[in-house]
mmCIF file of C-alpha atoms and ligand atoms in Angstrom:
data_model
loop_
_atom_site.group_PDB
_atom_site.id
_atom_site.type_symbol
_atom_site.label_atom_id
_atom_site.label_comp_id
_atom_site.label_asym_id
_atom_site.label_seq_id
_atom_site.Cartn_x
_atom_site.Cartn_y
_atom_site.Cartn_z
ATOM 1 C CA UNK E 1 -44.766 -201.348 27.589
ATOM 2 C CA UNK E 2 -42.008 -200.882 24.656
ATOM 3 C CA UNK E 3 -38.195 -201.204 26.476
ATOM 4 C CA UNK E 4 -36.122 -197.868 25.783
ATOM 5 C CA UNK E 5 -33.894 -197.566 23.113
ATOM 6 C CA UNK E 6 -30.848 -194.589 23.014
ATOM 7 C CA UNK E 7 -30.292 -194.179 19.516
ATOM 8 C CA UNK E 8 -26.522 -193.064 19.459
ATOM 9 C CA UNK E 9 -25.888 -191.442 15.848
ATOM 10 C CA UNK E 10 -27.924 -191.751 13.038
ATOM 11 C CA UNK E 11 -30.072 -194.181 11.640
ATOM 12 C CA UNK E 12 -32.350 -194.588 8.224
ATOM 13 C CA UNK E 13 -35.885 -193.670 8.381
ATOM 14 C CA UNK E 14 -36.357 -197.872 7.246
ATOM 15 C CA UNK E 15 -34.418 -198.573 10.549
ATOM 16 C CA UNK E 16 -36.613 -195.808 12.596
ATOM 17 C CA UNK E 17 -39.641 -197.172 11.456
ATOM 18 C CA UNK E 18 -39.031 -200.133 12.753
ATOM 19 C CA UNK E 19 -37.412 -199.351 15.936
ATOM 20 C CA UNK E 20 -40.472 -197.517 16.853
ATOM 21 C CA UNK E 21 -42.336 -200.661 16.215
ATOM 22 C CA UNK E 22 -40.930 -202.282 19.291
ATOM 23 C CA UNK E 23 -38.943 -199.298 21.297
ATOM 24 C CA UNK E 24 -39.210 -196.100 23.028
ATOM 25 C CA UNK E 25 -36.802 -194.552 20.894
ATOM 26 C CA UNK E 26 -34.741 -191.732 22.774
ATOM 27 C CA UNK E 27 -31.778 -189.936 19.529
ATOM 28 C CA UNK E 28 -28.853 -189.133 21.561
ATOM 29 C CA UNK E 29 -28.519 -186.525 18.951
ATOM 30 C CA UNK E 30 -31.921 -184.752 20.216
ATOM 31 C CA UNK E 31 -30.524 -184.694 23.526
ATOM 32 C CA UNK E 32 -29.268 -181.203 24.495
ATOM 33 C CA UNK E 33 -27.548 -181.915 27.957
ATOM 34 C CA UNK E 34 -27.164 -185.786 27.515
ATOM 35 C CA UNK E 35 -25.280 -185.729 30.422
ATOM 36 C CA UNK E 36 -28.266 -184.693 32.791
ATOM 37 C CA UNK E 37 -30.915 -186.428 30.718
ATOM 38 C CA UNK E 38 -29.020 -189.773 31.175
ATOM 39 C CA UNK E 39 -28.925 -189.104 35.388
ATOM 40 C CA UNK E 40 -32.156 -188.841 34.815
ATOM 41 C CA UNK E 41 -33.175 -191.445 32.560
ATOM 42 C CA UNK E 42 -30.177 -193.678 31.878
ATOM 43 C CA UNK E 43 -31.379 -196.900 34.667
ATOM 44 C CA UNK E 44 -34.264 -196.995 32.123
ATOM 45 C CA UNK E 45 -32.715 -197.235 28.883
ATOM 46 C CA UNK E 46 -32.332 -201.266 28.053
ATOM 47 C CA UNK E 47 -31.213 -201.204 24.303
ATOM 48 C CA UNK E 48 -28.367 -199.149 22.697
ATOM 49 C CA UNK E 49 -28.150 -199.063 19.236
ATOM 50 C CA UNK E 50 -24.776 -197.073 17.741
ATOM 51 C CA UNK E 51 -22.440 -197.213 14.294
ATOM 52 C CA UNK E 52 -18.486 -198.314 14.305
ATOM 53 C CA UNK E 53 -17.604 -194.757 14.910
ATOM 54 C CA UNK E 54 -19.981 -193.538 18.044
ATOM 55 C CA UNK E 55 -19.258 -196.514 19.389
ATOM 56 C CA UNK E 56 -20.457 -196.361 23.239
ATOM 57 C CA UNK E 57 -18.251 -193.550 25.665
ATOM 58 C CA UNK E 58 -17.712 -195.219 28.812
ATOM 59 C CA UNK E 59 -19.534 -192.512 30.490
ATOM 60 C CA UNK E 60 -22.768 -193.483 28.546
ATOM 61 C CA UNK E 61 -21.984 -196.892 29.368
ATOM 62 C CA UNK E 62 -21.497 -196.675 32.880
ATOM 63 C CA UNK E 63 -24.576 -194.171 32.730
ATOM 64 C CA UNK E 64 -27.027 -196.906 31.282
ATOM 65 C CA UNK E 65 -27.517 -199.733 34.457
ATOM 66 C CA UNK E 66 -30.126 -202.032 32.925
ATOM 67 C CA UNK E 67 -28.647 -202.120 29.572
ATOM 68 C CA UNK E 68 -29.071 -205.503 27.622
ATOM 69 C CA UNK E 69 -27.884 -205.054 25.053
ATOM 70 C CA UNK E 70 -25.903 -203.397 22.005
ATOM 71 C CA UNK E 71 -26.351 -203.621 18.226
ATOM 72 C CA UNK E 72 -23.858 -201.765 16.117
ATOM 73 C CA UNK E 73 -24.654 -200.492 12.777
ATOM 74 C CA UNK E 74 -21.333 -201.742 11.402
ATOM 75 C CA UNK E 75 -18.683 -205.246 11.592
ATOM 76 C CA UNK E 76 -15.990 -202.612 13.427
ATOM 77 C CA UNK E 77 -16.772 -202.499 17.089
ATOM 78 C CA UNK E 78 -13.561 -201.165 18.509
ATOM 79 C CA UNK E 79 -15.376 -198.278 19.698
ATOM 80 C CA UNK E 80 -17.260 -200.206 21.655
ATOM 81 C CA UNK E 81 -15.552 -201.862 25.209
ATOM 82 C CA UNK E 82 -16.493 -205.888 24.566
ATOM 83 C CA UNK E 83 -14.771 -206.305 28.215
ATOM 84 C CA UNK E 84 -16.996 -203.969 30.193
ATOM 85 C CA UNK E 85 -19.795 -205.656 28.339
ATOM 86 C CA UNK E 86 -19.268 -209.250 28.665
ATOM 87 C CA UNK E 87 -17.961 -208.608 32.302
ATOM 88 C CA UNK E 88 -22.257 -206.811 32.614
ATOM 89 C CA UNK E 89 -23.614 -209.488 30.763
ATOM 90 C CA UNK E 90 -24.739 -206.749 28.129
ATOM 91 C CA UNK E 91 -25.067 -208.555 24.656
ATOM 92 C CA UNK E 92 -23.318 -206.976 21.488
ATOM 93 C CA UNK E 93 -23.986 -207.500 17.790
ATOM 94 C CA UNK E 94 -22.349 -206.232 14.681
ATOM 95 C CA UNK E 95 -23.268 -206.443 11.080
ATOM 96 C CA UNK E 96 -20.443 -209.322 9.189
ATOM 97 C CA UNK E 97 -20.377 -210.465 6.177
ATOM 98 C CA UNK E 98 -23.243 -208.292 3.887
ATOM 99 C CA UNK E 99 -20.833 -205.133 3.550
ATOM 100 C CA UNK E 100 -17.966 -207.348 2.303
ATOM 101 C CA UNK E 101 -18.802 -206.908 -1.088
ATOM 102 C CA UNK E 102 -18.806 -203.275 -1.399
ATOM 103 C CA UNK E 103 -15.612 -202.360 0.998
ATOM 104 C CA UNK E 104 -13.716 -204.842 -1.135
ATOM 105 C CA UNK E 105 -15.020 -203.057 -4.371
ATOM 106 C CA UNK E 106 -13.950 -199.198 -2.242
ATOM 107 C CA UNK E 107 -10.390 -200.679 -1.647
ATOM 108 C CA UNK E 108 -9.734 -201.992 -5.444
ATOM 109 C CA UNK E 109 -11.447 -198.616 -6.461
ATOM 110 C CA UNK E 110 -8.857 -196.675 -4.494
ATOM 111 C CA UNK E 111 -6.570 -198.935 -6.115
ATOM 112 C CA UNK E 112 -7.537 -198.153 -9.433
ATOM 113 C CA UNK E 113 -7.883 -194.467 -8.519
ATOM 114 C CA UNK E 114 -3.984 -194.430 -7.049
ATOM 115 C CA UNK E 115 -2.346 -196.395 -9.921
ATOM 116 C CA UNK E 116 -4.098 -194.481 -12.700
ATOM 117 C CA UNK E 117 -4.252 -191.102 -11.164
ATOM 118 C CA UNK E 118 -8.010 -191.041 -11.627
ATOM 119 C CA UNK E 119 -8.141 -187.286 -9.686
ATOM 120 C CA UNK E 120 -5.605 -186.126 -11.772
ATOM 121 C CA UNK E 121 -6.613 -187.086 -14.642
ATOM 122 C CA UNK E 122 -10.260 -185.833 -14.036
ATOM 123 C CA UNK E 123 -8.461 -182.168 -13.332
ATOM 124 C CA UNK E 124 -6.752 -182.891 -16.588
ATOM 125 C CA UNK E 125 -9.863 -183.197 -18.503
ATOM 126 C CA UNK E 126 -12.154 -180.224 -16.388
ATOM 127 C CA UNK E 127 -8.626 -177.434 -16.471
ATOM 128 C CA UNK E 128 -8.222 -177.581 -19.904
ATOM 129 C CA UNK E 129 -4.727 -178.934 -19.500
ATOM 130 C CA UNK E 130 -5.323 -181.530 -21.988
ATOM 131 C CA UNK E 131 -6.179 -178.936 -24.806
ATOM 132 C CA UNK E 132 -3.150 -176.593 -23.388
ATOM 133 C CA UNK E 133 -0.309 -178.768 -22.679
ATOM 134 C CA UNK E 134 -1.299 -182.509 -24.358
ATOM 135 C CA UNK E 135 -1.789 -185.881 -23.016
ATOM 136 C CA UNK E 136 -1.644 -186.324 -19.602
ATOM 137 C CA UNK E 137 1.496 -187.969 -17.985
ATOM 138 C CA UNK E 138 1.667 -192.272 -18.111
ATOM 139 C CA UNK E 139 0.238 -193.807 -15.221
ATOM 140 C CA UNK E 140 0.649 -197.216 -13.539
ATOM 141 C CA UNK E 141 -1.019 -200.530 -14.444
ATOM 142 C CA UNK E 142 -2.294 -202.764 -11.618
ATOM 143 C CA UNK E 143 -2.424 -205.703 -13.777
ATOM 144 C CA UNK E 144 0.047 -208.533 -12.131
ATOM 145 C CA UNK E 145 1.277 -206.829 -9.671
ATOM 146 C CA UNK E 146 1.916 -207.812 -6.060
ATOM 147 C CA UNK E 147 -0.842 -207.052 -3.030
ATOM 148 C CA UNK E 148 -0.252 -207.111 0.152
ATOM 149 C CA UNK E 149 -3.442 -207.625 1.980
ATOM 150 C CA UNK E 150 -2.851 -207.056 6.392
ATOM 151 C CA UNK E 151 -6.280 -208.590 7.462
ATOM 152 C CA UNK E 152 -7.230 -211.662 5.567
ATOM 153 C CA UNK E 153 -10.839 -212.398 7.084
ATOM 154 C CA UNK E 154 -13.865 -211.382 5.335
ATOM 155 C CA UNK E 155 -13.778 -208.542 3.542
ATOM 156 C CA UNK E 156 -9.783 -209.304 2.699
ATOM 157 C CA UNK E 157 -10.600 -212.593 1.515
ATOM 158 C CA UNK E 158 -13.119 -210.789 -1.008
ATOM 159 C CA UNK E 159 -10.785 -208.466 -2.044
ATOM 160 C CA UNK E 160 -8.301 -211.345 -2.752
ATOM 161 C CA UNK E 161 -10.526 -212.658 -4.889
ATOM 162 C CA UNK E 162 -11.491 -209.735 -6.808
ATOM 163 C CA UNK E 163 -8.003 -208.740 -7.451
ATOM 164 C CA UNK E 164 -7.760 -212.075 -9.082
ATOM 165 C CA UNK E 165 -9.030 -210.798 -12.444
ATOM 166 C CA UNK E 166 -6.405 -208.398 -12.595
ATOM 167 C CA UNK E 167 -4.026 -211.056 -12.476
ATOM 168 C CA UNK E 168 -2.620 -209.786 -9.129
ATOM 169 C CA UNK E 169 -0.508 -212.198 -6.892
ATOM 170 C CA UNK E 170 -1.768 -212.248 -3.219
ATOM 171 C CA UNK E 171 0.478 -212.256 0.007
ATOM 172 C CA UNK E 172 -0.683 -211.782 2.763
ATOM 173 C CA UNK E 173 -0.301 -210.437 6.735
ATOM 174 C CA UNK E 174 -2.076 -211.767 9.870
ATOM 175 C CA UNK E 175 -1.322 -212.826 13.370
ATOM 176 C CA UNK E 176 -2.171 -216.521 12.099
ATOM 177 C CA UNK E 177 -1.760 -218.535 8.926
ATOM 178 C CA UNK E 178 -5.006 -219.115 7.416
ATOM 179 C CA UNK E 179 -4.559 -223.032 6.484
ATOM 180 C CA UNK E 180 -7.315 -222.805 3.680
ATOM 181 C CA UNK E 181 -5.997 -220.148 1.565
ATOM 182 C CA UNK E 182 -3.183 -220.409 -1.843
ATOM 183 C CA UNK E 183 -1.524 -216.753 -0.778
ATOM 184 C CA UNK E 184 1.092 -216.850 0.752
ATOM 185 C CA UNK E 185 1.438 -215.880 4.497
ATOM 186 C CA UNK E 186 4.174 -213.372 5.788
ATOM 187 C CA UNK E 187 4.724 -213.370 9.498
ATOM 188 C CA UNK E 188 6.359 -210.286 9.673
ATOM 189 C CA UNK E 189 4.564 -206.815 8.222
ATOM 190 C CA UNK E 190 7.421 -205.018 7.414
ATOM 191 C CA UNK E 191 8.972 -208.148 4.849
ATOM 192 C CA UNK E 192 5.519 -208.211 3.287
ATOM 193 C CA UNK E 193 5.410 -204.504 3.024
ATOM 194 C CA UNK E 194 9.220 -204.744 1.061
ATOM 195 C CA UNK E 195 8.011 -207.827 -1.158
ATOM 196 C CA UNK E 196 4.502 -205.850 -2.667
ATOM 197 C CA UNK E 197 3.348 -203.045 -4.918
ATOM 198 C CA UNK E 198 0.535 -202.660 -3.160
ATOM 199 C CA UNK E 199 -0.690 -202.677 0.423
ATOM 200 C CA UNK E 200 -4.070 -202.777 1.737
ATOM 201 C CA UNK E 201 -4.938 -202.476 5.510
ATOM 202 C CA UNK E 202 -8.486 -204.374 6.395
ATOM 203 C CA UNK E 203 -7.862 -205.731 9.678
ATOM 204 C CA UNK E 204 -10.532 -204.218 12.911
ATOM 205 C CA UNK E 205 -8.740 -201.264 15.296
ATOM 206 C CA UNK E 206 -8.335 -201.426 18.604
ATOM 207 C CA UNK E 207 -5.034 -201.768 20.735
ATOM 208 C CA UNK E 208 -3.883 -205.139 18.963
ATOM 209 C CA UNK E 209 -2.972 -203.050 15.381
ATOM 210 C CA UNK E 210 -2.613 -199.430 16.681
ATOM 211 C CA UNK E 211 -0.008 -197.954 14.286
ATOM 212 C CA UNK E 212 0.836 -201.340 13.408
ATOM 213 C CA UNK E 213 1.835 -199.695 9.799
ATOM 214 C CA UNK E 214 4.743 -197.200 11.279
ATOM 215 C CA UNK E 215 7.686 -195.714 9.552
ATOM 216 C CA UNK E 216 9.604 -199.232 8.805
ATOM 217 C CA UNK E 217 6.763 -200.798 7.289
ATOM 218 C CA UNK E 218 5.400 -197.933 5.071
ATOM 219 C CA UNK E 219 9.680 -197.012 4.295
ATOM 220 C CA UNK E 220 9.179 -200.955 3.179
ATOM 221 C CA UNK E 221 6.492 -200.184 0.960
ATOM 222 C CA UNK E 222 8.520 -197.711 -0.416
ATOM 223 C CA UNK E 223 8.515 -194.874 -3.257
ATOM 224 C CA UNK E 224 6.972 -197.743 -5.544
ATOM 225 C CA UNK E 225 4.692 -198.490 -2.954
ATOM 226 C CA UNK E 226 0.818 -197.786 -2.891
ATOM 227 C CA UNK E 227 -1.081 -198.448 0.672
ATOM 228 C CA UNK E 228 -4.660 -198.161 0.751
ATOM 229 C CA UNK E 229 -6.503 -197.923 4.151
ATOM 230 C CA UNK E 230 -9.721 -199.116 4.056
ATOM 231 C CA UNK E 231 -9.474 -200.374 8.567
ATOM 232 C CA UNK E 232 -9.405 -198.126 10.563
ATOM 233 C CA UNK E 233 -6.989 -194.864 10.941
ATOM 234 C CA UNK E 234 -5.681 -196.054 13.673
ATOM 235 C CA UNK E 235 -4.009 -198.644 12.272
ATOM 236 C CA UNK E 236 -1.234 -196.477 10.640
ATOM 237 C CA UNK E 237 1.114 -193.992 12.315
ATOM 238 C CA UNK E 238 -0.838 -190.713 10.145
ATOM 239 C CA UNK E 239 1.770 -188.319 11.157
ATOM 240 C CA UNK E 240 4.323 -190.666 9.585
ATOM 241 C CA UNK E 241 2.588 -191.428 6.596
ATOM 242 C CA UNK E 242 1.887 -187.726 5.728
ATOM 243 C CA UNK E 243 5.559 -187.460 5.717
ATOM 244 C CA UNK E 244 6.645 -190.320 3.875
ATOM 245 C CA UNK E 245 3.864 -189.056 1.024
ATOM 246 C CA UNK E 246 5.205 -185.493 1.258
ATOM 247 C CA UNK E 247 9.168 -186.760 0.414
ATOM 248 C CA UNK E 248 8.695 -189.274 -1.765
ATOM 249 C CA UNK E 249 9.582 -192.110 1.261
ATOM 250 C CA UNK E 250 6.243 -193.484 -0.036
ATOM 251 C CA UNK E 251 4.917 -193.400 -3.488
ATOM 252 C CA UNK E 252 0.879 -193.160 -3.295
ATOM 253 C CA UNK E 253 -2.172 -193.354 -0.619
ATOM 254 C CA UNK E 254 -5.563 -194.042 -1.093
ATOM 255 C CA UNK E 255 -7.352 -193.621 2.407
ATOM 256 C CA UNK E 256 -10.662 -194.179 3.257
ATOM 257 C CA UNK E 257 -10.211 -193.914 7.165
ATOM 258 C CA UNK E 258 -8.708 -191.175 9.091
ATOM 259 C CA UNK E 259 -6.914 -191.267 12.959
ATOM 260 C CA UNK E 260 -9.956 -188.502 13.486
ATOM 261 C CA UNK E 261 -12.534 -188.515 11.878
ATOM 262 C CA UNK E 262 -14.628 -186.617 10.279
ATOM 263 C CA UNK E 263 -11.520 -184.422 10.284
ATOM 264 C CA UNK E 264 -8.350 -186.072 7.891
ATOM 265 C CA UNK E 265 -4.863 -184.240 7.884
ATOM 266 C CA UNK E 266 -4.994 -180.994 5.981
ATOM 267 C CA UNK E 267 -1.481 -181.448 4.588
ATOM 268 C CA UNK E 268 -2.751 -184.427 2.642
ATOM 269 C CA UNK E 269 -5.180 -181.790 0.138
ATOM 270 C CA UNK E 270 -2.388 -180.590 -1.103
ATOM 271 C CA UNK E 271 -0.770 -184.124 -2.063
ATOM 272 C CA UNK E 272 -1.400 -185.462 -6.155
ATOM 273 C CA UNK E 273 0.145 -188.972 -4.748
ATOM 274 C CA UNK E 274 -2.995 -189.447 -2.598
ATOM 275 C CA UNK E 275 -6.783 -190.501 -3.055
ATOM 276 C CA UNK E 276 -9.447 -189.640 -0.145
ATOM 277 C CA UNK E 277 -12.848 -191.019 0.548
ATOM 278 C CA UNK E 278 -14.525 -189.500 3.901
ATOM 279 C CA UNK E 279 -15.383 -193.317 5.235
ATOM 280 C CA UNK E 280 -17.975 -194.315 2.457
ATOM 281 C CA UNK E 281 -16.474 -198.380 1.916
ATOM 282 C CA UNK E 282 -20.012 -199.445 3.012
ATOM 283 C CA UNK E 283 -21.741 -196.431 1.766
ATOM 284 C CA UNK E 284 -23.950 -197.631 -0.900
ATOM 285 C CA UNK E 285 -27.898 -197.747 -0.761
ATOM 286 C CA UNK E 286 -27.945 -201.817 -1.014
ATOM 287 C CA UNK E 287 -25.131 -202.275 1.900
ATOM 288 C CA UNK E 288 -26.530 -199.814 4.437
ATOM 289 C CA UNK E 289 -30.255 -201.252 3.888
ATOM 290 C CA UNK E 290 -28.671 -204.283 4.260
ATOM 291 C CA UNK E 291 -26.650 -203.387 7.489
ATOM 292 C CA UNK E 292 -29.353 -201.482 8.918
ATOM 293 C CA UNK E 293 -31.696 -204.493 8.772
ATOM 294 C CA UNK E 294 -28.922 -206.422 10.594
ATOM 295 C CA UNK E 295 -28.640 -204.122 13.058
ATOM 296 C CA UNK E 296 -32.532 -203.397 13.946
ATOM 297 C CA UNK E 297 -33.367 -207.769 13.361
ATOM 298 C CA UNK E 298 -30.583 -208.180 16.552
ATOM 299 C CA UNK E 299 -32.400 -206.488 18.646
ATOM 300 C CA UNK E 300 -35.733 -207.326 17.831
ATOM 301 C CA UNK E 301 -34.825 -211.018 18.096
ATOM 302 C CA UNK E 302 -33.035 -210.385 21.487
ATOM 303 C CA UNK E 303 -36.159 -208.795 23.054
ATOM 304 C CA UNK E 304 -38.383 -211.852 21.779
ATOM 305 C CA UNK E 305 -35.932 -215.051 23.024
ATOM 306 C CA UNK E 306 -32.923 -213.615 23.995
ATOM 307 C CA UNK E 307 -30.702 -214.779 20.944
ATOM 308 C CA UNK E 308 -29.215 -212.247 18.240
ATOM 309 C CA UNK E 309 -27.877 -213.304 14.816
ATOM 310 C CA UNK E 310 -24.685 -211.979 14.814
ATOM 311 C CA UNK E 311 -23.208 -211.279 18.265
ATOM 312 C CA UNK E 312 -19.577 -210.223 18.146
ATOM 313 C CA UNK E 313 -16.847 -212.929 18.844
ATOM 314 C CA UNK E 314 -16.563 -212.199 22.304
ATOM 315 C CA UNK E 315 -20.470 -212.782 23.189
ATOM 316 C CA UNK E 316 -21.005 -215.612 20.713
ATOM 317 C CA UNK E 317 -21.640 -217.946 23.654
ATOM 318 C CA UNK E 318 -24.465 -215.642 25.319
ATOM 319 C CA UNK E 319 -26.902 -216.722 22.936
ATOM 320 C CA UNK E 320 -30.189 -218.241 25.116
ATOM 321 C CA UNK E 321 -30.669 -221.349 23.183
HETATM 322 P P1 LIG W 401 -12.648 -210.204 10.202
HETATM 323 O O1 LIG W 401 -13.341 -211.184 9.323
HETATM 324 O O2 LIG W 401 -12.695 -210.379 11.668
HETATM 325 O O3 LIG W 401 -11.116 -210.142 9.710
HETATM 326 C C1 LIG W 401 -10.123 -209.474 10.421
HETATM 327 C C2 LIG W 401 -8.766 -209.927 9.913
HETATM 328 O O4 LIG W 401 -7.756 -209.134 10.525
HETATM 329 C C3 LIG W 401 -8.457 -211.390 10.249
HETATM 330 O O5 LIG W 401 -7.827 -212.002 9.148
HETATM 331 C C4 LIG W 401 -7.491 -211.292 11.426
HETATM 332 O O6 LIG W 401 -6.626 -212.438 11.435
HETATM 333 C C5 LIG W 401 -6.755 -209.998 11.098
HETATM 334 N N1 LIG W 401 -6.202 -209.350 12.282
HETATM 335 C C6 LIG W 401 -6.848 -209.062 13.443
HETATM 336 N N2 LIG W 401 -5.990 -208.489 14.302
HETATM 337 C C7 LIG W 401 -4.789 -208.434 13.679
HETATM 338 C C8 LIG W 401 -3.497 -207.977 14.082
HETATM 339 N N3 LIG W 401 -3.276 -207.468 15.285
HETATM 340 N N4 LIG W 401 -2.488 -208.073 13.189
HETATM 341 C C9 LIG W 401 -2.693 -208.606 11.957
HETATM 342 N N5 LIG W 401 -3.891 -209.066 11.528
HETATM 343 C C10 LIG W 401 -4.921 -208.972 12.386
HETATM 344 O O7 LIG W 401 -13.186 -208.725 9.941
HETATM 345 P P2 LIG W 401 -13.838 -208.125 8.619
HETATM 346 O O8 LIG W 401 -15.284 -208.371 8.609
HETATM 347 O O9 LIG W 401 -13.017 -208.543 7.438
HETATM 348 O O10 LIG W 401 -13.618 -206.549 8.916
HETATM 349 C C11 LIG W 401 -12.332 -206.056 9.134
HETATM 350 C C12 LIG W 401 -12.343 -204.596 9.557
HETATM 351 O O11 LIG W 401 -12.556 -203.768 8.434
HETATM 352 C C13 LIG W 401 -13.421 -204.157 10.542
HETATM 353 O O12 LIG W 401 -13.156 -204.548 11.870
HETATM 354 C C14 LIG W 401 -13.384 -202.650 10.358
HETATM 355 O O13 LIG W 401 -12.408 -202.072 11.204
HETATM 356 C C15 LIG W 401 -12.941 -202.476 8.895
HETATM 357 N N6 LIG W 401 -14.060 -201.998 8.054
HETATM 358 C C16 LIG W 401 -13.991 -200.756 7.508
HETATM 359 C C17 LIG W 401 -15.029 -200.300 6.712
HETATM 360 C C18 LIG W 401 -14.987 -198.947 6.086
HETATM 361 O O14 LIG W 401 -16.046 -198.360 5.907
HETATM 362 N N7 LIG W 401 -13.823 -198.431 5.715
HETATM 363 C C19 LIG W 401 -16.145 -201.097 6.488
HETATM 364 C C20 LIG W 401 -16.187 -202.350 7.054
HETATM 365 C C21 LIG W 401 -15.124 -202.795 7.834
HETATM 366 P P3 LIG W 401 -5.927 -212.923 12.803
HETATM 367 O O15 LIG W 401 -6.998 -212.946 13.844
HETATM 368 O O16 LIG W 401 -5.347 -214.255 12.465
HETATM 369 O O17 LIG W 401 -4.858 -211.920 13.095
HETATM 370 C C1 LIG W 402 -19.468 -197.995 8.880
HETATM 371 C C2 LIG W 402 -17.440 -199.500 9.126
HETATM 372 O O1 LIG W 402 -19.346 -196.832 8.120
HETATM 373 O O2 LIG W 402 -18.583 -201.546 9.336
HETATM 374 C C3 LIG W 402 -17.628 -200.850 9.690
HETATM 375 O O3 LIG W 402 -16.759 -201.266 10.500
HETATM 376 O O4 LIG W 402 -16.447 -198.869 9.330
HETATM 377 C C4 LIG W 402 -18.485 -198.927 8.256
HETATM 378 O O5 LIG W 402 -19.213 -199.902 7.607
HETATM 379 C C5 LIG W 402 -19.259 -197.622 10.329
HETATM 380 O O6 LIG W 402 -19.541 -198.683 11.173
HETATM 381 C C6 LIG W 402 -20.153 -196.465 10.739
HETATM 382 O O7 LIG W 402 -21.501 -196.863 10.626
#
């Protein structure tokens, strides 16, 4: 008998394929009163498999009394509650490490797109403003400038270094000092955010960096100053930084994650000082096959000896052997 999988948003058909190799596989998404099916059904369902922005509802969770285990289709997993799990000995995984490549390249892309006005420019080109009133306005180099980056693990690391061919200087912002790392290290946000051009936010959610950029730190940054979000809305106060990009408080945005998704504020449409991207760092063909293996080769590992490959910190120790 295959265990029972809930399938909580979507998945690839490579990933179906081969969760139906070893599950049951039950799509939340199918489920028209998931409410009633999971009084029903839920003390049957041993496997959850979810993305970074499903997460798990603590009704679901509550719901599901012989679940083993969660894999997430994503490194974030604050939408998933770690302390409910590890307090039910319920294992969860995460994908680390094969999307840093391409939500480094997203974050020096919206870089690139904020400093040199790429929208602009592109509405320049397709209004016929370029034949009717000339060249375009002067943009802004990135070349040696100053970056911020608020999250130096992973992924910030690899933006570091990819910023390093533009000849940018790094500083960075965490709770601790990374000892094997030439940046710089800023214990306090707000000084970083005065002391950079640029900002970029890649640290996880959660309660630990909720709004964590407010109004000091993005008045810091300034009307020189560029943040890109590439973490999680949450970590910036959005009502704030709408304001501070409609006066002028702060110079440019590029965002790729929004307080509530899929919905981003409307006032920010209207704004020429700000680049959007509806959540896509990891979006690319190569990442998500790559993250969706991940993801499917935790669980199927799990239900043959117990062990995963890539548990989140706070079940690394729940590994069988
Ligand atoms: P990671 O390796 O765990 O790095 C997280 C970094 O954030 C660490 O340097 C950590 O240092 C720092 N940090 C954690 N809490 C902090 C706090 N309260 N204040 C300041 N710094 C803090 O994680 P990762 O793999 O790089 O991923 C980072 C996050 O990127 C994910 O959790 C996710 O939210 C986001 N992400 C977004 C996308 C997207 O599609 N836009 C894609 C992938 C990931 P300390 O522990 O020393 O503070
Ligand atoms: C995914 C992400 O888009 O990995 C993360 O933390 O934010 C993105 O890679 C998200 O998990 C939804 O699948």
């Amino acid at each position: 008998m295959k265990p029972n999988m809930l399938l909580i948003g979507g998945a690839t058909p490579r990933m179906m394929e081969r969760f139906e190799t070893a599950f049951t596989v039950h799509q939340a998404s199918e489920i028209s009163d998931l409410t009633g099916w999971l009084k029903d059904n839920g003390a049957k369902i041993e496997a959850v498999a979810t993305n970074g922005h499903d997460g798990v509802k603590p009704e679901i969770m509550s719901a599901l009394s012989a679940l083993k285990i969660i894999s997430c289709y994503g490194v974030g997993y604050d939408a998933i509650d770690t302390a409910v799990a590890t307090e039910r000995n319920i294992m969860v995984t995460h994908t680390p490490g094969v999307l840093n490549a391409d939500v480094a390249n997203l974050a020096v892309l919206l870089m690139l797109a904020s400093s040199r006005c790429l929208i602009r420019d592109d509405k320049w080109v397709r209004s016929g403003n370029w034949a009717s009133k000339g060249n375009a306005p002067l943009t802004r180099s990135i070349e040696n400038k100053k970056v911020g980056i608020l999250g130096l693990g992973r992924i910030g690391g690899e933006i570091a270094r990819k910023l390093e061919v533009f000849n940018c200087e790094i500083v960075y912002h965490t709770r601790t000092p990374k000892p094997d790392v030439p940046y710089t290290y800023y214990d306090d946000l707000a000084k970083m955010a005065q002391d950079v051009d640029y900002m970029i936010a890649i640290t996880p959610g959660g309660p630990s960096t909720n709004k964590i950029v407010n109004r000091k730190v993005l008045e810091a940054l300034g009307p020189e100053g560029t943040f890109i979000n590439v973490a999680r809305g949450s970590v910036v106060d959005e009502a704030e930084l709408v304001s501070a990009l409609q006066d002028g408080r702060l110079g440019w945005a590029g965002l790729d994650v929004f307080a509530d998704e899929p919905n981003a504020p409307t006032q920010l449409f209207e704004l020429e000082n700000v680049t959007l991207t509806p959540h896509v760092a990891s979006a690319t063909v190569e990442t998500r096959q790559a993250m969706g293996d991940l993801t499917v080769d935790n669980l199927l590992q799990f239900f043959k000896d117990g062990n995963v490959m890539t548990p989140v910190p706070e079940c690394a120790d729940m590994n069988k052997t």
